[in-house]
Short mmCIF file of C-alpha atoms in Angstrom, two decimals:
data_model
loop_
_atom_site.label_atom_id
_atom_site.label_comp_id
_atom_site.label_asym_id
_atom_site.label_seq_id
_atom_site.Cartn_x
_atom_site.Cartn_y
_atom_site.Cartn_z
CA MET A 1 69.04 107.85 48.86
CA LEU A 2 72.38 109.17 47.66
CA GLY A 3 72.84 109.64 43.93
CA PHE A 4 75.80 108.70 41.75
CA ILE A 5 77.22 112.25 41.81
CA ASP A 6 76.94 112.34 45.61
CA TYR A 7 79.32 109.40 45.85
CA LEU A 8 81.76 110.88 43.32
CA THR A 9 82.00 114.12 45.30
CA SER A 10 82.00 112.51 48.75
CA PRO A 11 85.18 113.13 50.84
CA THR A 12 84.56 109.80 52.57
CA CYS A 13 84.76 107.84 49.31
CA TRP A 14 87.97 109.58 48.23
CA ALA A 15 89.48 109.22 51.70
CA LEU A 16 88.85 105.46 51.65
CA LEU A 17 90.22 105.05 48.13
CA LEU A 18 93.40 107.06 48.73
CA GLY A 19 93.85 105.87 52.31
CA CYS A 20 93.86 102.20 51.29
CA PHE A 21 96.18 103.01 48.38
CA LEU A 22 98.66 104.63 50.76
CA ALA A 23 98.34 101.86 53.38
CA THR A 24 99.04 99.10 50.85
CA SER A 25 101.99 101.05 49.43
CA LEU A 26 103.53 101.37 52.91
CA LEU A 27 102.85 97.74 53.81
CA THR A 28 104.33 96.24 50.65
CA PRO A 29 108.04 96.47 51.60
CA LEU A 30 107.28 95.21 55.12
CA VAL A 31 105.32 92.20 53.85
CA THR A 32 108.03 91.50 51.25
CA SER A 33 110.65 91.28 54.00
CA PHE A 34 108.33 89.12 56.12
CA ALA A 35 107.70 86.72 53.21
CA HIS A 36 111.43 86.21 52.67
CA ARG A 37 111.96 85.67 56.38
CA ILE A 38 109.42 82.84 56.71
CA GLY A 39 110.19 81.30 53.32
CA ALA A 40 106.93 82.27 51.60
CA VAL A 41 108.55 82.63 48.18
CA ASP A 42 107.82 81.23 44.74
CA LYS A 43 110.81 79.71 42.94
CA GLY A 44 109.05 79.12 39.64
CA GLY A 45 108.07 75.81 38.09
CA TYR A 46 107.27 74.01 34.89
CA ARG A 47 103.89 75.75 34.83
CA LYS A 48 105.33 79.13 35.82
CA ILE A 49 106.29 81.84 33.35
CA PHE A 50 108.80 83.71 35.49
CA LYS A 51 112.29 82.57 36.46
CA GLY A 52 113.93 83.24 39.79
CA THR A 53 112.55 83.80 43.30
CA MET A 54 109.56 86.00 44.10
CA PRO A 55 108.01 86.88 47.50
CA LEU A 56 104.40 85.84 48.02
CA LEU A 57 101.85 86.94 50.69
CA GLY A 58 100.84 90.00 48.66
CA GLY A 59 97.33 89.42 49.97
CA LEU A 60 98.40 90.70 53.40
CA THR A 61 98.95 94.18 51.94
CA ILE A 62 95.31 94.10 50.80
CA ALA A 63 93.74 92.34 53.79
CA ILE A 64 95.13 94.63 56.51
CA PRO A 65 93.75 97.92 55.08
CA PHE A 66 90.42 96.28 54.24
CA VAL A 67 89.97 94.89 57.75
CA GLY A 68 90.94 98.33 59.08
CA VAL A 69 88.13 99.90 57.06
CA CYS A 70 85.67 97.33 58.41
CA VAL A 71 86.74 98.04 62.00
CA LEU A 72 86.39 101.78 61.33
CA GLY A 73 82.89 101.14 60.02
CA LEU A 74 81.98 99.29 63.22
CA PHE A 75 82.91 102.13 65.57
CA LYS A 76 82.64 105.38 63.60
CA ALA A 77 79.05 106.54 63.11
CA THR A 78 79.69 109.81 61.25
CA PHE A 79 79.24 110.51 57.56
CA MET A 80 78.51 107.47 55.40
CA PHE A 81 79.77 105.10 58.08
CA GLY A 82 76.51 105.64 59.92
CA THR A 83 74.81 103.57 57.22
CA ILE A 84 77.42 100.83 57.49
CA GLN A 85 76.90 100.53 61.25
CA GLU A 86 73.44 99.17 60.57
CA MET A 87 75.17 96.17 59.00
CA ARG A 88 77.51 95.20 61.82
CA TRP A 89 76.96 91.47 61.37
CA ASP A 90 77.61 91.73 57.65
CA LEU A 91 80.92 93.44 58.36
CA LEU A 92 81.84 90.84 60.95
CA SER A 93 81.05 88.06 58.49
CA LEU A 94 83.42 89.58 55.96
CA VAL A 95 86.16 90.16 58.54
CA ILE A 96 85.96 86.63 59.95
CA GLY A 97 85.82 85.09 56.47
CA SER A 98 88.72 87.25 55.25
CA ALA A 99 90.87 86.33 58.25
CA ALA A 100 90.16 82.63 57.67
CA ILE A 101 90.92 82.75 53.94
CA VAL A 102 94.13 84.70 54.57
CA GLY A 103 95.17 82.09 57.13
CA VAL A 104 94.64 79.30 54.62
CA GLY A 105 96.58 81.29 52.03
CA ILE A 106 99.55 81.90 54.33
CA VAL A 107 99.82 78.20 55.12
CA ASP A 108 99.62 77.31 51.43
CA ASP A 109 102.15 79.94 50.36
CA THR A 110 104.62 78.97 53.08
CA TRP A 111 104.33 75.21 53.56
CA GLY A 112 102.00 74.07 50.80
CA MET A 113 98.55 72.52 51.08
CA LYS A 114 96.87 69.72 49.16
CA PRO A 115 94.22 70.98 46.72
CA ARG A 116 91.42 68.95 48.31
CA THR A 117 92.34 70.17 51.79
CA LYS A 118 92.32 73.74 50.55
CA LEU A 119 88.95 73.21 48.87
CA ALA A 120 87.54 71.84 52.13
CA PHE A 121 88.61 74.98 54.04
CA GLN A 122 87.22 77.22 51.31
CA SER A 123 83.89 75.39 51.44
CA MET A 124 83.67 75.74 55.22
CA ILE A 125 84.35 79.48 55.00
CA ALA A 126 81.73 79.86 52.26
CA LEU A 127 79.22 77.84 54.29
CA PHE A 128 79.85 80.13 57.26
CA VAL A 129 78.94 83.16 55.13
CA ALA A 130 75.83 81.38 53.80
CA VAL A 131 74.47 80.37 57.23
CA SER A 132 75.26 83.85 58.58
CA GLY A 133 72.10 85.04 56.88
CA HIS A 134 73.36 85.50 53.33
CA THR A 135 71.89 82.50 51.53
CA VAL A 136 70.69 83.35 48.02
CA GLU A 137 67.08 82.18 47.69
CA THR A 138 66.10 84.24 44.64
CA LEU A 139 68.16 84.73 41.51
CA SER A 140 67.41 87.54 39.04
CA LEU A 141 68.39 86.55 35.49
CA PRO A 142 68.18 88.55 32.23
CA LEU A 143 65.34 87.52 29.93
CA LEU A 144 64.05 85.05 32.56
CA GLY A 145 63.27 87.33 35.49
CA GLU A 146 63.44 86.12 39.07
CA VAL A 147 64.00 82.44 39.78
CA TYR A 148 63.19 81.10 43.26
CA LEU A 149 65.81 78.65 44.54
CA GLY A 150 64.66 77.84 48.06
CA SER A 151 66.84 77.47 51.14
CA VAL A 152 68.61 74.19 50.29
CA VAL A 153 69.41 74.93 46.65
CA GLY A 154 70.11 78.54 47.64
CA THR A 155 72.70 77.45 50.21
CA ILE A 156 74.41 75.24 47.64
CA PHE A 157 74.40 78.10 45.12
CA THR A 158 75.87 80.48 47.70
CA VAL A 159 78.71 78.11 48.59
CA VAL A 160 79.43 77.37 44.92
CA TRP A 161 79.40 81.10 44.13
CA ILE A 162 81.95 81.98 46.83
CA VAL A 163 84.19 78.94 46.36
CA GLY A 164 84.00 79.35 42.59
CA MET A 165 85.10 82.98 42.75
CA ILE A 166 87.92 82.17 45.19
CA ASN A 167 89.33 79.59 42.78
CA ALA A 168 88.52 81.64 39.68
CA PHE A 169 90.95 84.36 40.74
CA ASN A 170 93.45 81.70 41.73
CA LEU A 171 93.26 80.30 38.18
CA ILE A 172 93.92 83.61 36.44
CA ASP A 173 96.81 84.48 38.75
CA GLY A 174 99.36 83.03 36.34
CA VAL A 175 100.90 86.11 34.74
CA ASP A 176 102.13 89.40 36.21
CA GLY A 177 99.32 91.76 37.15
CA LEU A 178 96.42 89.76 35.72
CA ALA A 179 94.51 88.77 38.87
CA THR A 180 95.26 92.10 40.55
CA GLY A 181 94.15 94.14 37.55
CA VAL A 182 91.01 92.10 36.92
CA GLY A 183 90.19 92.38 40.64
CA LEU A 184 90.67 96.15 40.43
CA ILE A 185 88.36 96.38 37.41
CA GLY A 186 85.81 94.16 39.18
CA SER A 187 85.87 96.22 42.40
CA VAL A 188 85.44 99.47 40.46
CA GLY A 189 82.59 97.82 38.55
CA LEU A 190 80.89 96.81 41.80
CA ALA A 191 81.40 100.35 43.14
CA ILE A 192 79.68 101.80 40.05
CA LEU A 193 76.77 99.35 40.34
CA SER A 194 76.32 100.18 44.03
CA MET A 195 76.55 103.94 43.47
CA VAL A 196 73.86 103.76 40.81
CA GLY A 197 71.68 101.67 43.12
CA GLY A 198 72.44 103.72 46.23
CA HIS A 199 74.04 100.86 48.19
CA THR A 200 76.52 102.65 50.43
CA PHE A 201 77.81 99.46 52.07
CA VAL A 202 78.95 97.94 48.78
CA ALA A 203 80.23 101.26 47.43
CA LEU A 204 82.54 102.00 50.35
CA LEU A 205 83.96 98.49 50.68
CA SER A 206 84.46 98.20 46.92
CA LEU A 207 86.34 101.52 46.86
CA ALA A 208 88.53 100.41 49.78
CA LEU A 209 89.39 97.20 47.95
CA ALA A 210 90.01 99.12 44.71
CA GLY A 211 92.47 101.46 46.45
CA SER A 212 94.54 98.59 47.80
CA LEU A 213 94.51 96.70 44.50
CA ALA A 214 95.59 99.81 42.58
CA ALA A 215 98.57 100.22 44.92
CA PHE A 216 99.55 96.57 44.70
CA LEU A 217 99.30 96.61 40.91
CA VAL A 218 102.26 99.02 40.92
CA VAL A 219 104.55 96.23 42.18
CA ASN A 220 102.65 93.35 40.57
CA PHE A 221 102.47 94.49 36.95
CA HIS A 222 105.16 93.13 34.62
CA PRO A 223 107.94 92.91 35.59
CA ALA A 224 106.51 92.00 38.98
CA ARG A 225 108.42 92.57 42.21
CA MET A 226 105.91 90.71 44.39
CA PHE A 227 103.16 88.14 43.85
CA LEU A 228 99.69 87.94 45.35
CA GLY A 229 100.24 84.29 46.25
CA ASP A 230 97.25 82.18 47.19
CA THR A 231 96.82 84.57 50.12
CA GLY A 232 95.99 87.38 47.73
CA SER A 233 94.22 85.64 44.85
CA MET A 234 91.85 83.77 47.18
CA LEU A 235 91.20 86.93 49.22
CA ILE A 236 90.25 88.95 46.13
CA GLY A 237 87.81 86.28 45.00
CA PHE A 238 86.31 85.97 48.48
CA LEU A 239 85.88 89.71 49.00
CA LEU A 240 84.36 90.41 45.59
CA SER A 241 81.93 87.50 45.87
CA GLY A 242 81.10 88.33 49.50
CA ILE A 243 80.57 92.06 48.94
CA ALA A 244 78.34 91.40 45.93
CA LEU A 245 76.43 88.75 47.83
CA ILE A 246 75.83 90.79 50.98
CA GLY A 247 74.98 93.89 48.97
CA SER A 248 72.25 92.04 47.07
CA PHE A 249 70.30 91.49 50.30
CA LYS A 250 69.88 95.22 50.75
CA THR A 251 67.87 95.60 47.57
CA GLN A 252 64.09 95.85 47.61
CA THR A 253 63.63 92.38 46.16
CA ALA A 254 66.45 90.70 48.08
CA ALA A 255 67.35 88.91 44.84
CA PHE A 256 70.88 88.16 43.72
CA PHE A 257 71.23 89.99 40.44
CA VAL A 258 73.25 88.73 37.50
CA ALA A 259 75.06 92.09 37.20
CA PRO A 260 77.81 91.20 39.74
CA MET A 261 78.33 87.90 37.91
CA LEU A 262 78.81 89.78 34.64
CA VAL A 263 81.25 92.19 36.28
CA MET A 264 83.42 89.19 37.18
CA GLY A 265 82.83 87.46 33.87
CA LEU A 266 86.48 86.87 32.94
CA PRO A 267 87.39 84.76 36.01
CA ILE A 268 84.11 82.86 35.64
CA PHE A 269 84.85 82.23 31.94
CA GLU A 270 88.35 80.93 32.73
CA THR A 271 87.01 78.60 35.43
CA LEU A 272 84.39 77.05 33.15
CA VAL A 273 86.84 76.62 30.25
CA SER A 274 89.44 75.03 32.54
CA MET A 275 86.94 72.58 34.03
CA ILE A 276 85.69 71.52 30.59
CA ARG A 277 89.23 71.17 29.22
CA ARG A 278 90.46 69.06 32.14
CA TYR A 279 87.37 66.85 32.10
CA LEU A 280 87.60 66.17 28.37
CA SER A 281 91.32 65.38 28.58
CA GLY A 282 90.93 63.08 31.58
CA HIS A 283 92.94 65.30 33.94
CA SER A 284 92.03 65.89 37.55
CA LEU A 285 90.15 69.12 38.19
CA PHE A 286 92.52 69.73 41.12
CA VAL A 287 95.77 69.52 39.14
CA GLY A 288 97.04 72.72 37.55
CA ASP A 289 98.27 73.04 33.97
CA ASN A 290 99.74 75.60 31.60
CA ARG A 291 96.85 75.74 29.13
CA HIS A 292 94.94 78.71 30.51
CA THR A 293 93.91 81.59 28.29
CA HIS A 294 96.90 83.72 29.31
CA HIS A 295 99.25 80.83 28.46
CA ARG A 296 97.61 80.49 25.05
CA LEU A 297 98.02 84.22 24.39
CA LEU A 298 101.71 84.01 25.24
CA ARG A 299 102.15 81.04 22.90
CA LYS A 300 100.42 83.10 20.19
CA GLY A 301 103.31 85.56 20.43
CA LEU A 302 101.89 88.24 22.73
CA SER A 303 104.17 89.68 25.39
CA GLN A 304 103.11 89.46 29.03
CA ARG A 305 102.06 93.11 29.00
CA ARG A 306 100.02 92.81 25.80
CA ALA A 307 98.34 89.60 26.96
CA VAL A 308 97.36 91.18 30.27
CA LEU A 309 96.13 94.40 28.65
CA PHE A 310 94.00 92.37 26.23
CA LEU A 311 92.40 90.51 29.14
CA TYR A 312 91.86 93.83 30.94
CA ALA A 313 89.92 94.99 27.88
CA VAL A 314 87.80 91.82 27.95
CA SER A 315 87.14 92.36 31.65
CA LEU A 316 86.02 95.94 30.94
CA LEU A 317 83.50 94.61 28.40
CA PHE A 318 82.07 92.32 31.06
CA VAL A 319 81.85 95.25 33.48
CA ALA A 320 80.04 97.31 30.83
CA SER A 321 77.61 94.43 30.39
CA GLY A 322 76.89 94.43 34.13
CA VAL A 323 76.49 98.22 34.24
CA ILE A 324 73.92 98.11 31.43
CA GLN A 325 71.87 95.73 33.58
CA THR A 326 71.81 98.36 36.32
CA LEU A 327 71.67 101.69 34.45
CA PHE A 328 68.59 100.92 32.35
CA PRO A 329 66.20 98.98 34.60
CA GLY A 330 63.13 100.26 32.76
CA TRP A 331 64.25 99.11 29.35
CA ASP A 332 63.63 95.48 30.23
CA ARG A 333 64.00 93.45 27.02
CA TRP A 334 66.40 95.86 25.29
CA GLN A 335 68.49 96.06 28.43
CA SER A 336 68.70 92.27 28.76
CA TRP A 337 69.51 91.64 25.11
CA ALA A 338 72.15 94.39 25.02
CA SER A 339 73.79 93.13 28.20
CA VAL A 340 73.82 89.49 27.13
CA SER A 341 75.06 90.37 23.62
CA LEU A 342 77.98 92.37 25.04
CA ALA A 343 78.96 89.51 27.37
CA VAL A 344 78.72 86.94 24.57
CA GLY A 345 80.79 89.23 22.36
CA ALA A 346 83.49 89.41 25.03
CA VAL A 347 83.57 85.61 25.25
CA MET A 348 83.76 85.14 21.47
CA TRP A 349 86.52 87.75 21.17
CA THR A 350 88.56 85.96 23.83
CA LEU A 351 88.05 82.55 22.23
CA ARG A 352 89.10 83.87 18.83
CA VAL A 353 92.23 85.79 19.92
CA ALA A 354 93.40 82.97 22.22
CA GLY A 355 93.08 80.44 19.38
CA TYR A 356 90.33 78.27 20.82
CA PHE A 357 88.69 78.09 17.40
CA GLU A 358 91.83 76.86 15.67
CA LYS A 359 91.72 73.25 14.53
CA ALA A 360 93.64 71.07 16.94
CA PRO A 361 95.52 67.93 15.88
CA SER A 362 93.05 65.08 15.53
CA THR A 363 93.04 62.90 18.62
CA ASN A 364 90.88 60.13 19.87
CA LEU A 365 89.22 61.76 22.86
CA LYS A 366 88.41 58.44 24.49
CA GLU A 367 91.97 57.17 24.10
CA SER A 368 93.37 60.47 25.34
CA ARG A 369 91.24 60.34 28.49
CA LYS A 370 92.22 56.71 29.06
CA ARG A 371 95.93 57.50 28.68
CA ASN A 372 95.75 60.47 31.04
CA ASN A 373 93.87 58.40 33.62
CA VAL A 374 96.73 55.87 33.45
CA TYR A 375 99.25 58.68 33.95
CA SER A 376 97.35 59.95 36.99
CA ALA A 377 97.11 56.48 38.52
CA PHE A 378 100.81 55.82 37.95
CA SER A 379 101.88 59.17 39.43
CA ARG A 380 99.89 58.43 42.61
CA TYR A 381 101.39 54.95 42.92
CA ALA A 382 104.96 56.10 42.19
CA GLY A 383 104.70 59.00 44.61
CA ARG A 384 103.66 56.66 47.40
CA ALA A 385 106.22 54.00 46.49
CA LEU A 386 109.10 56.50 46.62
CA ARG A 387 108.14 57.74 50.08
CA ALA A 388 110.49 56.96 52.93
CA ASP A 389 107.75 55.26 54.95
CA PHE A 390 106.22 53.08 52.24
CA GLY A 391 107.22 49.56 51.24
CA SER A 392 110.51 48.35 49.84
CA VAL A 393 110.07 48.78 46.08
CA SER A 394 113.34 50.06 44.64
CA PRO A 395 113.51 53.43 42.84
CA ASP A 396 114.94 51.57 39.83
CA HIS A 397 111.81 49.44 39.63
CA ILE A 398 109.53 52.48 39.88
CA LEU A 399 111.43 54.41 37.22
CA GLY A 400 111.54 51.34 34.99
CA LEU A 401 107.78 51.02 35.29
CA GLY A 402 107.50 54.72 34.53
CA ARG A 403 109.58 54.34 31.38
CA ALA A 404 107.19 51.67 30.14
CA GLN A 405 103.99 53.48 31.13
CA LEU A 406 105.09 56.83 29.66
CA ASP A 407 106.62 55.29 26.52
CA LEU A 408 110.13 56.62 27.17
CA ASN A 409 113.59 55.51 26.16
CA LEU A 410 115.13 56.62 29.44
CA LEU A 411 113.98 57.77 32.88
CA GLU A 412 116.26 58.46 35.82
CA ALA A 413 116.46 60.77 38.84
CA TRP A 414 119.51 62.36 40.48
CA PHE A 415 120.29 64.41 43.52
CA LYS A 416 121.94 67.37 41.82
CA GLU A 417 124.47 67.90 44.57
CA GLY A 418 127.21 65.39 44.02
CA PRO A 419 125.57 64.34 41.71
CA VAL A 420 124.09 61.24 43.40
CA LEU A 421 121.92 58.84 41.44
CA ILE A 422 118.57 58.03 43.10
CA GLY A 423 117.43 55.48 40.55
CA SER A 424 117.34 54.73 36.87
CA SER A 425 115.41 52.69 34.37
CA GLU A 426 117.46 50.64 31.97
CA ALA A 427 117.99 52.75 28.86
CA SER A 428 116.61 51.27 25.67
CA ASP A 429 118.85 50.65 22.69
CA GLU A 430 117.29 53.61 20.85
CA TRP A 431 118.04 56.31 23.40
CA ASP A 432 119.93 59.41 22.24
CA ARG A 433 121.89 61.41 24.77
CA ASP A 434 121.48 64.61 22.73
CA SER A 435 117.70 64.81 23.13
CA VAL A 436 117.21 64.20 26.84
CA GLU A 437 114.55 66.32 28.60
CA GLU A 438 115.17 67.64 32.07
CA LEU A 439 112.76 68.14 34.98
CA GLU A 440 114.06 70.13 37.91
CA VAL A 441 112.72 69.44 41.41
CA GLU A 442 113.61 71.34 44.55
CA SER A 443 113.16 70.38 48.19
CA LYS A 444 112.01 72.72 50.90
CA ASP A 445 115.57 72.94 52.20
CA GLY A 446 116.76 74.22 48.82
CA ARG A 447 118.37 71.01 47.48
CA GLU A 448 117.58 69.96 43.95
CA ILE A 449 116.66 66.76 42.13
CA ILE A 450 117.10 66.36 38.38
CA VAL A 451 114.82 63.98 36.48
CA LEU A 452 116.13 63.05 33.04
CA TYR A 453 113.84 61.45 30.48
CA GLN A 454 113.65 60.89 26.74
CA PHE A 455 110.60 60.21 24.59
CA ARG A 456 110.58 57.11 22.43
CA GLN A 457 108.89 59.07 19.65
CA GLU A 458 108.62 62.80 18.99
CA PRO A 459 105.67 63.93 21.17
CA ASP A 460 103.11 66.58 20.30
CA GLU A 461 102.61 69.55 22.63
CA SER A 462 99.84 67.83 24.57
CA GLU A 463 101.79 64.63 25.16
CA SER A 464 104.91 66.54 26.19
CA HIS A 465 102.89 68.50 28.73
CA ASN A 466 101.10 65.42 30.08
CA VAL A 467 104.32 63.46 30.65
CA ALA A 468 106.02 66.42 32.33
CA ALA A 469 102.99 66.92 34.57
CA CYS A 470 102.96 63.21 35.47
CA LEU A 471 106.65 63.18 36.40
CA ALA A 472 106.25 66.41 38.32
CA SER A 473 103.38 65.09 40.41
CA ILE A 474 105.35 61.94 41.33
CA PHE A 475 107.88 63.94 43.31
CA ASP A 476 105.47 66.56 44.60
CA GLY A 477 105.28 66.43 48.40
CA CYS A 478 106.90 63.03 48.88
CA HIS A 479 109.78 61.80 51.04
CA ILE A 480 112.43 60.13 48.85
CA ARG A 481 113.76 56.85 50.20
CA THR A 482 117.50 56.25 49.84
CA ALA A 483 119.68 53.43 51.11
CA GLY A 484 123.37 52.66 50.86
CA VAL A 485 124.34 56.29 50.36
CA PRO A 486 128.11 56.67 50.59
CA ASN A 487 129.51 58.09 53.80
CA PRO A 488 129.63 61.90 53.54
CA ALA A 489 133.32 61.75 54.54
CA ASP A 490 134.02 59.69 51.42
CA LEU A 491 132.40 62.21 49.09
CA GLN A 492 134.43 64.78 47.22
CA THR A 493 131.51 67.21 47.44
CA PRO A 494 128.97 67.83 50.22
CA SER A 495 126.45 65.00 50.43
CA PRO A 496 122.73 65.63 50.18
CA GLN A 497 120.58 64.60 53.11
CA ILE A 498 119.76 60.91 53.33
CA VAL A 499 116.02 61.60 53.38
CA TYR A 500 114.56 64.56 51.54
CA SER A 501 111.35 65.84 53.06
CA GLN A 502 108.47 67.64 51.39
CA MET A 503 109.82 67.56 47.84
CA THR A 504 107.98 70.12 45.70
CA VAL A 505 108.17 70.51 41.94
CA ARG A 506 109.71 73.78 40.86
CA GLY A 507 110.14 73.56 37.10
CA VAL A 508 110.96 71.99 33.77
CA VAL A 509 114.10 73.29 32.11
CA PRO A 510 113.08 73.76 28.45
CA GLN A 511 116.54 73.12 27.02
CA THR A 512 118.72 70.32 28.33
CA ARG A 513 121.80 71.75 29.99
CA GLN A 514 124.81 70.13 28.32
CA THR A 515 127.14 70.74 31.27
CA MET A 516 124.74 69.00 33.68
CA ARG A 517 124.39 65.97 31.40
CA GLU A 518 128.13 65.70 30.98
CA SER A 519 128.56 65.84 34.75
CA LEU A 520 125.91 63.19 35.27
CA GLU A 521 127.29 60.96 32.51
CA LYS A 522 130.82 61.27 33.87
CA GLY A 523 129.61 60.43 37.35
CA ARG A 524 127.56 57.49 36.11
CA ALA A 525 130.50 56.02 34.19
CA SER A 526 132.67 56.04 37.30
CA ASP A 527 129.95 54.70 39.62
CA PRO A 528 131.16 51.49 41.25
CA HIS A 529 127.51 50.53 41.85
CA SER A 530 126.47 51.13 38.25
CA GLY A 531 124.89 48.04 36.75
CA SER A 532 124.32 46.36 40.10
CA ASP A 533 120.92 44.88 40.80
CA ASP A 534 120.52 45.98 44.40
CA GLY A 535 118.13 48.68 43.31
CA HIS A 536 120.07 51.59 44.86
CA HIS A 537 122.52 53.58 42.73
CA HIS A 538 124.47 56.41 44.36
CA GLN A 539 127.17 58.27 42.51
CA VAL A 540 129.64 60.99 43.34
CA GLY A 541 130.50 63.29 40.44
#
């Protein structure tokens, strides 16, 4: 069996690391151009930190070199690759799974995909890996020893492990360089664990992944020039979970050790915290928010770079915890307690710095959950009612109902070009034009919708977020019905399309833009249809 120093001095290991670094560096400009060409770009959003347009599909720059290494391992029997050839089916499982997850990511980055649909594809890919001979039936835990799961429970655990890691990296991919850097730290951690244990398969594939991630971090660290996209974040989670899983079956006990779980402790921590937070607040587990740990750090005053570097440090502590589990196998109790204590310390440090221990404004948890459930139900109904192929309920009626449900003084939506009024609730007597919030929505063809709304009472941070999220989800992915739109020839400015398809939310503008309000107010005052009860207001500015 090769020792740790043998791996460090191996030309094969260095060739893989540097070769994948170079390949990703060369692929990055090509994939950037390709992403722009097919429209796989991120234009920001109310949950997004950056402003502007950013190419996605960064995962392709990682997937192509990794698959190349796997193909090389299938056909080249010299040096360390001779060991890998004994695991042909394991390599094929990773290649097939990687290709499938990249395919799902490309579709999501380019055209969008519903969260439940995406979860279904992820589960099928994870199940494929599990039934390919990689079901975890024994779990090795610190302080408890080995726990036998059996085939059924083991299959469920395997699927949850892979799907959980895929979505864990997707959750932390919310600030420049975070998911890439944490993935790099995790892949290096897995490489160290495998070198200590003499697992050549895991060592080589982890180094290949680390080389690509290091190269991509150059363009992904703040200020980023390219994003991973779902293509990249899901691929990193899949590869790290798959490599760790397959590598565990080559140990003498064929048990899945807790060390790889500790190495990827930060994404796992973020997933658990997010699930608990969304459940307690009554939000859907499938709907994103801007309350993740990196968002909290930014609101605490840290810059993007400092927030990311802090989370890198936390991730390194988790890696150290996993390495202790592997380096000192004979120290049993001391080893377990030291490893667990380090991991718990990393969690407590994160909770403290991110402000999780700070006293939040007193709220009735039951009432908060009830209110958020109402918001979710209303957003689903309104989204369906505004579709071009659903019913005949007027936009005015929907927005009026929304004003009542969300406790607003005013709620109306405009096509920005023109501007053309889609619908409006009747403004209450208390509304103040100087404190109107603005939600910006953009269609796939680049046209924009502006949603204006005003709170009846000054909201706290939670309520402001919940209302914005509700309004955002109403327009997400729906076809807006319009009727009685003026003839384009009669318009002084180009008319928007009669039916907008695949509307997707792109962002909340924090400060109301005075010039836009003045334009909308001027247009509304001169609208010959204003005040009519036909339910369809359309105005040229």
